[in-house]
Amino acid sequence: MRWIGLILALMLLAIPARAQEAARLEIGASSLTQTGRGWWGKPPPLELRLGLTRAVPYRVYIVGDPARLIVDLKGADFSGISAEDLFGADLVPAIRWGRYRRGWSRIVVELPGPYRIESAGQRTKGAQPEITIDLDPVREKDFAPRASAATALRDLPEPADLPQIDETPGLTVALDAGHGGFDPGAEAGGEEEADLVLAFAQELRKALEARGVEVVMTRDSDVFVRLEDRMTIAREGGADLFLSLHADALPEGQAAGATVYLWNSRANTRAARQLVTRHERDDLLLGQDLSGQDDALTGVLMDFARTDTQPRAENFARFLTSRLALMGIELHGRPVQTAAFSVLKSPDIPSALLELGFISDDSDRANLTNPAWRARMVDVVAESITGWARDEAARERMLRR
């Protein structure tokens, strides 16, 4: 028996270890941002953040003719992800990435002038590994690119052979302006929540439609729409994302800044029971006739649907909050929270509720009534939605391989 055990142990040692899965770029957690102003004709300082699915060995350096930042990453794979989707890609002349050599990928950032690497490091931000590279502009006489620049330039990756997606064809978003009609929502400083969020929803619709997104409005005027009907409108419109917009009030000093709410999964059982009793059964899940089924089966089907939609909603929340932070939009101390809001109960549509701010907070209320702030917020939310949709599409393509 001891010989059998020894033979089995040797056989196990002979089996090659499974290769570690390649690190993937989390495009929603990655960005290129301007960290200051450029003075006397110099370009601005820049920061490149790369959110990864796992930590990897890497190296960074600058080459010249023209000035470029080179980032090499071992065990990373960026296939299926377009560099054009990187937030802030328009700050530099060009960005591209691709396979460099076996086991390595390379990112090439063409810089708007001479720079030096101020700092570079990799750390774990929560559960998310992140590489951060800070670049400072320098005078031409102080520019010191890598001596072996010619060697570094030989194997630069060619632009990835990806379909160019300028817009997001086929994407439908349901915008839900909270309250309305005889329900004005929160009130403060002579403003009503229902009016503020409707104005924002109408501006956001225009921004999304300009990007090729179809928009379904749960209300487009000062009317009251029941909570359950809002989800039904989104479902009948074929929505791929449901976004409810609010600007609530809380006692002074308790809340300020934008907040994203997601469905609280711990309340799934209670929500299933409420939906079963308050909706027609054939209205619970798009494309599934649940009439004649018992409550237990209905609840199981709803929970199964959420295994797909909840992670997608969480991914959207990451896209949105990261871009809000990058654009300097003030966020709540806990920017992503969970709740059992009725409008988040739909199991078949990724759903989120965005508190644009709190009308009870003087600063938030001033922002909500400021056209310039609203325009910036609209642009960030619209870019987050389209970026999220492209990321979801890339994930689906990877799963089909």
PDB file of N, CA and C in Angstrom, residues 27-101:
ATOM      1  N   ILE A  27     -11.361  47.791 -17.486  1.00  0.00           N
ATOM      2  CA  ILE A  27     -11.397  49.082 -18.168  1.00  0.00           C
ATOM      3  C   ILE A  27     -12.163  50.133 -17.363  1.00  0.00           C
ATOM      4  N   GLY A  28     -13.163  49.696 -16.597  1.00  0.00           N
ATOM      5  CA  GLY A  28     -13.928  50.651 -15.790  1.00  0.00           C
ATOM      6  C   GLY A  28     -13.149  51.207 -14.621  1.00  0.00           C
ATOM      7  N   ALA A  29     -12.107  50.494 -14.196  1.00  0.00           N
ATOM      8  CA  ALA A  29     -11.278  50.943 -13.079  1.00  0.00           C
ATOM      9  C   ALA A  29      -9.946  51.508 -13.563  1.00  0.00           C
ATOM     10  N   SER A  30      -9.835  51.768 -14.850  1.00  0.00           N
ATOM     11  CA  SER A  30      -8.596  52.286 -15.446  1.00  0.00           C
ATOM     12  C   SER A  30      -8.853  53.664 -16.043  1.00  0.00           C
ATOM     13  N   SER A  31      -7.813  54.480 -16.089  1.00  0.00           N
ATOM     14  CA  SER A  31      -8.020  55.841 -16.606  1.00  0.00           C
ATOM     15  C   SER A  31      -6.677  56.518 -16.881  1.00  0.00           C
ATOM     16  N   LEU A  32      -6.758  57.543 -17.716  1.00  0.00           N
ATOM     17  CA  LEU A  32      -5.654  58.482 -17.913  1.00  0.00           C
ATOM     18  C   LEU A  32      -6.215  59.846 -17.558  1.00  0.00           C
ATOM     19  N   THR A  33      -5.652  60.494 -16.556  1.00  0.00           N
ATOM     20  CA  THR A  33      -6.214  61.763 -16.091  1.00  0.00           C
ATOM     21  C   THR A  33      -5.153  62.843 -16.019  1.00  0.00           C
ATOM     22  N   GLN A  34      -5.601  64.059 -16.119  1.00  0.00           N
ATOM     23  CA  GLN A  34      -4.739  65.228 -15.970  1.00  0.00           C
ATOM     24  C   GLN A  34      -4.735  65.606 -14.496  1.00  0.00           C
ATOM     25  N   THR A  35      -3.560  65.689 -13.886  1.00  0.00           N
ATOM     26  CA  THR A  35      -3.480  65.940 -12.445  1.00  0.00           C
ATOM     27  C   THR A  35      -3.083  67.373 -12.106  1.00  0.00           C
ATOM     28  N   GLY A  36      -2.976  68.213 -13.089  1.00  0.00           N
ATOM     29  CA  GLY A  36      -2.622  69.605 -12.863  1.00  0.00           C
ATOM     30  C   GLY A  36      -2.686  70.370 -14.169  1.00  0.00           C
ATOM     31  N   ARG A  37      -2.226  71.614 -14.145  1.00  0.00           N
ATOM     32  CA  ARG A  37      -2.272  72.457 -15.333  1.00  0.00           C
ATOM     33  C   ARG A  37      -0.889  72.548 -15.977  1.00  0.00           C
ATOM     34  N   GLY A  38      -0.893  72.672 -17.288  1.00  0.00           N
ATOM     35  CA  GLY A  38       0.370  72.895 -17.990  1.00  0.00           C
ATOM     36  C   GLY A  38       0.705  74.379 -17.992  1.00  0.00           C
ATOM     37  N   TRP A  39       1.943  74.730 -17.668  1.00  0.00           N
ATOM     38  CA  TRP A  39       2.340  76.131 -17.590  1.00  0.00           C
ATOM     39  C   TRP A  39       3.385  76.461 -18.658  1.00  0.00           C
ATOM     40  N   TRP A  40       3.303  77.706 -19.163  1.00  0.00           N
ATOM     41  CA  TRP A  40       4.288  78.229 -20.101  1.00  0.00           C
ATOM     42  C   TRP A  40       4.489  77.308 -21.292  1.00  0.00           C
ATOM     43  N   GLY A  41       3.360  76.852 -21.836  1.00  0.00           N
ATOM     44  CA  GLY A  41       3.409  76.052 -23.049  1.00  0.00           C
ATOM     45  C   GLY A  41       3.709  74.584 -22.835  1.00  0.00           C
ATOM     46  N   LYS A  42       3.971  74.180 -21.581  1.00  0.00           N
ATOM     47  CA  LYS A  42       4.245  72.766 -21.326  1.00  0.00           C
ATOM     48  C   LYS A  42       2.933  71.995 -21.208  1.00  0.00           C
ATOM     49  N   PRO A  43       2.924  70.703 -21.567  1.00  0.00           N
ATOM     50  CA  PRO A  43       1.723  69.889 -21.392  1.00  0.00           C
ATOM     51  C   PRO A  43       1.464  69.655 -19.904  1.00  0.00           C
ATOM     52  N   PRO A  44       0.271  69.214 -19.548  1.00  0.00           N
ATOM     53  CA  PRO A  44      -0.061  69.022 -18.131  1.00  0.00           C
ATOM     54  C   PRO A  44       0.508  67.719 -17.580  1.00  0.00           C
ATOM     55  N   PRO A  45       0.668  67.630 -16.261  1.00  0.00           N
ATOM     56  CA  PRO A  45       1.052  66.342 -15.659  1.00  0.00           C
ATOM     57  C   PRO A  45      -0.080  65.336 -15.839  1.00  0.00           C
ATOM     58  N   LEU A  46       0.283  64.061 -15.945  1.00  0.00           N
ATOM     59  CA  LEU A  46      -0.693  63.008 -16.224  1.00  0.00           C
ATOM     60  C   LEU A  46      -0.528  61.856 -15.235  1.00  0.00           C
ATOM     61  N   GLU A  47      -1.626  61.140 -15.054  1.00  0.00           N
ATOM     62  CA  GLU A  47      -1.585  59.925 -14.230  1.00  0.00           C
ATOM     63  C   GLU A  47      -2.284  58.805 -14.983  1.00  0.00           C
ATOM     64  N   LEU A  48      -1.594  57.671 -15.140  1.00  0.00           N
ATOM     65  CA  LEU A  48      -2.176  56.495 -15.773  1.00  0.00           C
ATOM     66  C   LEU A  48      -2.460  55.458 -14.695  1.00  0.00           C
ATOM     67  N   ARG A  49      -3.719  55.035 -14.621  1.00  0.00           N
ATOM     68  CA  ARG A  49      -4.116  53.984 -13.685  1.00  0.00           C
ATOM     69  C   ARG A  49      -4.576  52.761 -14.469  1.00  0.00           C
ATOM     70  N   LEU A  50      -4.091  51.608 -14.076  1.00  0.00           N
ATOM     71  CA  LEU A  50      -4.452  50.358 -14.726  1.00  0.00           C
ATOM     72  C   LEU A  50      -5.006  49.406 -13.681  1.00  0.00           C
ATOM     73  N   GLY A  51      -6.324  49.217 -13.678  1.00  0.00           N
ATOM     74  CA  GLY A  51      -6.942  48.253 -12.784  1.00  0.00           C
ATOM     75  C   GLY A  51      -6.883  46.872 -13.406  1.00  0.00           C
ATOM     76  N   LEU A  52      -6.369  45.902 -12.672  1.00  0.00           N
ATOM     77  CA  LEU A  52      -6.161  44.556 -13.195  1.00  0.00           C
ATOM     78  C   LEU A  52      -6.920  43.530 -12.354  1.00  0.00           C
ATOM     79  N   THR A  53      -7.178  42.386 -12.951  1.00  0.00           N
ATOM     80  CA  THR A  53      -7.854  41.319 -12.217  1.00  0.00           C
ATOM     81  C   THR A  53      -6.913  40.625 -11.238  1.00  0.00           C
ATOM     82  N   ARG A  54      -5.609  40.740 -11.444  1.00  0.00           N
ATOM     83  CA  ARG A  54      -4.629  40.242 -10.489  1.00  0.00           C
ATOM     84  C   ARG A  54      -3.320  41.003 -10.683  1.00  0.00           C
ATOM     85  N   ALA A  55      -2.491  40.996  -9.658  1.00  0.00           N
ATOM     86  CA  ALA A  55      -1.206  41.688  -9.737  1.00  0.00           C
ATOM     87  C   ALA A  55      -0.262  40.946 -10.685  1.00  0.00           C
ATOM     88  N   VAL A  56       0.562  41.712 -11.412  1.00  0.00           N
ATOM     89  CA  VAL A  56       1.496  41.122 -12.368  1.00  0.00           C
ATOM     90  C   VAL A  56       2.838  41.850 -12.294  1.00  0.00           C
ATOM     91  N   PRO A  57       3.936  41.172 -12.684  1.00  0.00           N
ATOM     92  CA  PRO A  57       5.214  41.874 -12.847  1.00  0.00           C
ATOM     93  C   PRO A  57       5.094  42.874 -14.005  1.00  0.00           C
ATOM     94  N   TYR A  58       5.758  44.015 -13.871  1.00  0.00           N
ATOM     95  CA  TYR A  58       5.662  45.029 -14.931  1.00  0.00           C
ATOM     96  C   TYR A  58       6.924  45.876 -14.941  1.00  0.00           C
ATOM     97  N   ARG A  59       7.096  46.650 -16.019  1.00  0.00           N
ATOM     98  CA  ARG A  59       8.186  47.613 -16.113  1.00  0.00           C
ATOM     99  C   ARG A  59       7.688  48.799 -16.927  1.00  0.00           C
ATOM    100  N   VAL A  60       8.195  49.969 -16.609  1.00  0.00           N
ATOM    101  CA  VAL A  60       7.778  51.190 -17.311  1.00  0.00           C
ATOM    102  C   VAL A  60       9.010  52.009 -17.654  1.00  0.00           C
ATOM    103  N   TYR A  61       8.955  52.685 -18.807  1.00  0.00           N
ATOM    104  CA  TYR A  61      10.038  53.581 -19.179  1.00  0.00           C
ATOM    105  C   TYR A  61       9.553  54.500 -20.297  1.00  0.00           C
ATOM    106  N   ILE A  62      10.338  55.531 -20.555  1.00  0.00           N
ATOM    107  CA  ILE A  62      10.050  56.526 -21.592  1.00  0.00           C
ATOM    108  C   ILE A  62      11.013  56.322 -22.754  1.00  0.00           C
ATOM    109  N   VAL A  63      10.493  56.410 -23.971  1.00  0.00           N
ATOM    110  CA  VAL A  63      11.352  56.404 -25.156  1.00  0.00           C
ATOM    111  C   VAL A  63      11.076  57.687 -25.939  1.00  0.00           C
ATOM    112  N   GLY A  64      11.961  57.999 -26.864  1.00  0.00           N
ATOM    113  CA  GLY A  64      11.830  59.239 -27.615  1.00  0.00           C
ATOM    114  C   GLY A  64      11.539  59.035 -29.085  1.00  0.00           C
ATOM    115  N   ASP A  65      11.426  60.178 -29.798  1.00  0.00           N
ATOM    116  CA  ASP A  65      11.255  60.212 -31.261  1.00  0.00           C
ATOM    117  C   ASP A  65      10.034  59.454 -31.774  1.00  0.00           C
ATOM    118  N   PRO A  66       8.816  59.785 -31.416  1.00  0.00           N
ATOM    119  CA  PRO A  66       8.414  60.814 -30.461  1.00  0.00           C
ATOM    120  C   PRO A  66       8.382  60.278 -29.039  1.00  0.00           C
ATOM    121  N   ALA A  67       8.092  61.172 -28.095  1.00  0.00           N
ATOM    122  CA  ALA A  67       8.044  60.771 -26.691  1.00  0.00           C
ATOM    123  C   ALA A  67       6.894  59.793 -26.464  1.00  0.00           C
ATOM    124  N   ARG A  68       7.223  58.653 -25.844  1.00  0.00           N
ATOM    125  CA  ARG A  68       6.213  57.638 -25.577  1.00  0.00           C
ATOM    126  C   ARG A  68       6.463  57.002 -24.216  1.00  0.00           C
ATOM    127  N   LEU A  69       5.392  56.663 -23.564  1.00  0.00           N
ATOM    128  CA  LEU A  69       5.473  55.869 -22.348  1.00  0.00           C
ATOM    129  C   LEU A  69       5.263  54.408 -22.733  1.00  0.00           C
ATOM    130  N   ILE A  70       6.150  53.541 -22.275  1.00  0.00           N
ATOM    131  CA  ILE A  70       6.048  52.106 -22.545  1.00  0.00           C
ATOM    132  C   ILE A  70       5.761  51.395 -21.217  1.00  0.00           C
ATOM    133  N   VAL A  71       4.721  50.580 -21.209  1.00  0.00           N
ATOM    134  CA  VAL A  71       4.393  49.763 -20.039  1.00  0.00           C
ATOM    135  C   VAL A  71       4.330  48.309 -20.485  1.00  0.00           C
ATOM    136  N   ASP A  72       5.221  47.487 -19.975  1.00  0.00           N
ATOM    137  CA  ASP A  72       5.226  46.057 -20.278  1.00  0.00           C
ATOM    138  C   ASP A  72       4.678  45.298 -19.074  1.00  0.00           C
ATOM    139  N   LEU A  73       3.782  44.365 -19.317  1.00  0.00           N
ATOM    140  CA  LEU A  73       3.157  43.599 -18.245  1.00  0.00           C
ATOM    141  C   LEU A  73       3.267  42.110 -18.547  1.00  0.00           C
ATOM    142  N   LYS A  74       3.754  41.359 -17.598  1.00  0.00           N
ATOM    143  CA  LYS A  74       3.910  39.925 -17.767  1.00  0.00           C
ATOM    144  C   LYS A  74       2.636  39.205 -17.315  1.00  0.00           C
ATOM    145  N   GLY A  75       2.161  38.290 -18.156  1.00  0.00           N
ATOM    146  CA  GLY A  75       0.972  37.510 -17.788  1.00  0.00           C
ATOM    147  C   GLY A  75      -0.317  38.279 -17.916  1.00  0.00           C
ATOM    148  N   ALA A  76      -0.346  39.296 -18.773  1.00  0.00           N
ATOM    149  CA  ALA A  76      -1.560  40.090 -18.980  1.00  0.00           C
ATOM    150  C   ALA A  76      -2.050  39.895 -20.408  1.00  0.00           C
ATOM    151  N   ASP A  77      -3.354  39.990 -20.588  1.00  0.00           N
ATOM    152  CA  ASP A  77      -3.968  39.821 -21.904  1.00  0.00           C
ATOM    153  C   ASP A  77      -5.046  40.879 -22.076  1.00  0.00           C
ATOM    154  N   PHE A  78      -4.860  41.776 -23.045  1.00  0.00           N
ATOM    155  CA  PHE A  78      -5.815  42.859 -23.290  1.00  0.00           C
ATOM    156  C   PHE A  78      -6.658  42.614 -24.536  1.00  0.00           C
ATOM    157  N   SER A  79      -6.614  41.423 -25.083  1.00  0.00           N
ATOM    158  CA  SER A  79      -7.365  41.156 -26.304  1.00  0.00           C
ATOM    159  C   SER A  79      -8.847  41.364 -26.067  1.00  0.00           C
ATOM    160  N   GLY A  80      -9.520  41.907 -27.075  1.00  0.00           N
ATOM    161  CA  GLY A  80     -10.949  42.160 -26.977  1.00  0.00           C
ATOM    162  C   GLY A  80     -11.291  43.472 -26.309  1.00  0.00           C
ATOM    163  N   ILE A  81     -10.289  44.229 -25.841  1.00  0.00           N
ATOM    164  CA  ILE A  81     -10.526  45.517 -25.185  1.00  0.00           C
ATOM    165  C   ILE A  81      -9.865  46.601 -26.022  1.00  0.00           C
ATOM    166  N   SER A  82     -10.623  47.584 -26.424  1.00  0.00           N
ATOM    167  CA  SER A  82     -10.085  48.661 -27.264  1.00  0.00           C
ATOM    168  C   SER A  82      -9.459  49.747 -26.402  1.00  0.00           C
ATOM    169  N   ALA A  83      -8.269  50.201 -26.796  1.00  0.00           N
ATOM    170  CA  ALA A  83      -7.604  51.284 -26.074  1.00  0.00           C
ATOM    171  C   ALA A  83      -8.411  52.572 -26.135  1.00  0.00           C
ATOM    172  N   GLU A  84      -9.251  52.703 -27.156  1.00  0.00           N
ATOM    173  CA  GLU A  84     -10.071  53.906 -27.278  1.00  0.00           C
ATOM    174  C   GLU A  84     -11.087  54.021 -26.149  1.00  0.00           C
ATOM    175  N   ASP A  85     -11.387  52.895 -25.481  1.00  0.00           N
ATOM    176  CA  ASP A  85     -12.360  52.912 -24.397  1.00  0.00           C
ATOM    177  C   ASP A  85     -11.758  53.348 -23.070  1.00  0.00           C
ATOM    178  N   LEU A  86     -10.433  53.526 -23.017  1.00  0.00           N
ATOM    179  CA  LEU A  86      -9.803  53.979 -21.780  1.00  0.00           C
ATOM    180  C   LEU A  86     -10.253  55.398 -21.476  1.00  0.00           C
ATOM    181  N   PHE A  87     -10.762  55.612 -20.284  1.00  0.00           N
ATOM    182  CA  PHE A  87     -11.205  56.951 -19.887  1.00  0.00           C
ATOM    183  C   PHE A  87     -10.015  57.911 -19.926  1.00  0.00           C
ATOM    184  N   GLY A  88     -10.153  59.010 -20.669  1.00  0.00           N
ATOM    185  CA  GLY A  88      -9.086  60.001 -20.790  1.00  0.00           C
ATOM    186  C   GLY A  88      -8.140  59.751 -21.939  1.00  0.00           C
ATOM    187  N   ALA A  89      -8.471  58.792 -22.815  1.00  0.00           N
ATOM    188  CA  ALA A  89      -7.578  58.484 -23.935  1.00  0.00           C
ATOM    189  C   ALA A  89      -7.369  59.691 -24.843  1.00  0.00           C
ATOM    190  N   ASP A  90      -8.331  60.616 -24.853  1.00  0.00           N
ATOM    191  CA  ASP A  90      -8.218  61.787 -25.729  1.00  0.00           C
ATOM    192  C   ASP A  90      -7.237  62.839 -25.202  1.00  0.00           C
ATOM    193  N   LEU A  91      -6.625  62.598 -24.042  1.00  0.00           N
ATOM    194  CA  LEU A  91      -5.662  63.556 -23.498  1.00  0.00           C
ATOM    195  C   LEU A  91      -4.300  63.454 -24.186  1.00  0.00           C
ATOM    196  N   VAL A  92      -4.075  62.367 -24.917  1.00  0.00           N
ATOM    197  CA  VAL A  92      -2.785  62.148 -25.569  1.00  0.00           C
ATOM    198  C   VAL A  92      -3.011  61.870 -27.054  1.00  0.00           C
ATOM    199  N   PRO A  93      -1.972  62.005 -27.873  1.00  0.00           N
ATOM    200  CA  PRO A  93      -2.146  61.784 -29.318  1.00  0.00           C
ATOM    201  C   PRO A  93      -2.656  60.395 -29.666  1.00  0.00           C
ATOM    202  N   ALA A  94      -2.200  59.361 -28.938  1.00  0.00           N
ATOM    203  CA  ALA A  94      -2.631  58.003 -29.268  1.00  0.00           C
ATOM    204  C   ALA A  94      -2.262  57.053 -28.137  1.00  0.00           C
ATOM    205  N   ILE A  95      -3.057  56.001 -28.006  1.00  0.00           N
ATOM    206  CA  ILE A  95      -2.756  54.889 -27.100  1.00  0.00           C
ATOM    207  C   ILE A  95      -3.037  53.600 -27.862  1.00  0.00           C
ATOM    208  N   ARG A  96      -2.168  52.622 -27.693  1.00  0.00           N
ATOM    209  CA  ARG A  96      -2.472  51.308 -28.241  1.00  0.00           C
ATOM    210  C   ARG A  96      -1.850  50.251 -27.339  1.00  0.00           C
ATOM    211  N   TRP A  97      -2.402  49.081 -27.400  1.00  0.00           N
ATOM    212  CA  TRP A  97      -1.830  47.969 -26.641  1.00  0.00           C
ATOM    213  C   TRP A  97      -2.046  46.667 -27.376  1.00  0.00           C
ATOM    214  N   GLY A  98      -1.281  45.686 -26.995  1.00  0.00           N
ATOM    215  CA  GLY A  98      -1.378  44.384 -27.637  1.00  0.00           C
ATOM    216  C   GLY A  98      -0.301  43.457 -27.116  1.00  0.00           C
ATOM    217  N   ARG A  99      -0.234  42.267 -27.706  1.00  0.00           N
ATOM    218  CA  ARG A  99       0.768  41.284 -27.295  1.00  0.00           C
ATOM    219  C   ARG A  99       2.147  41.752 -27.745  1.00  0.00           C
ATOM    220  N   TYR A 100       3.103  41.666 -26.835  1.00  0.00           N
ATOM    221  CA  TYR A 100       4.468  42.128 -27.115  1.00  0.00           C
ATOM    222  C   TYR A 100       5.345  40.947 -27.512  1.00  0.00           C
ATOM    223  N   ARG A 101       5.409  39.980 -26.677  1.00  0.00           N
ATOM    224  CA  ARG A 101       6.084  38.724 -26.968  1.00  0.00           C
ATOM    225  C   ARG A 101       5.435  37.676 -26.077  1.00  0.00           C
TER     226      ARG A 101
END
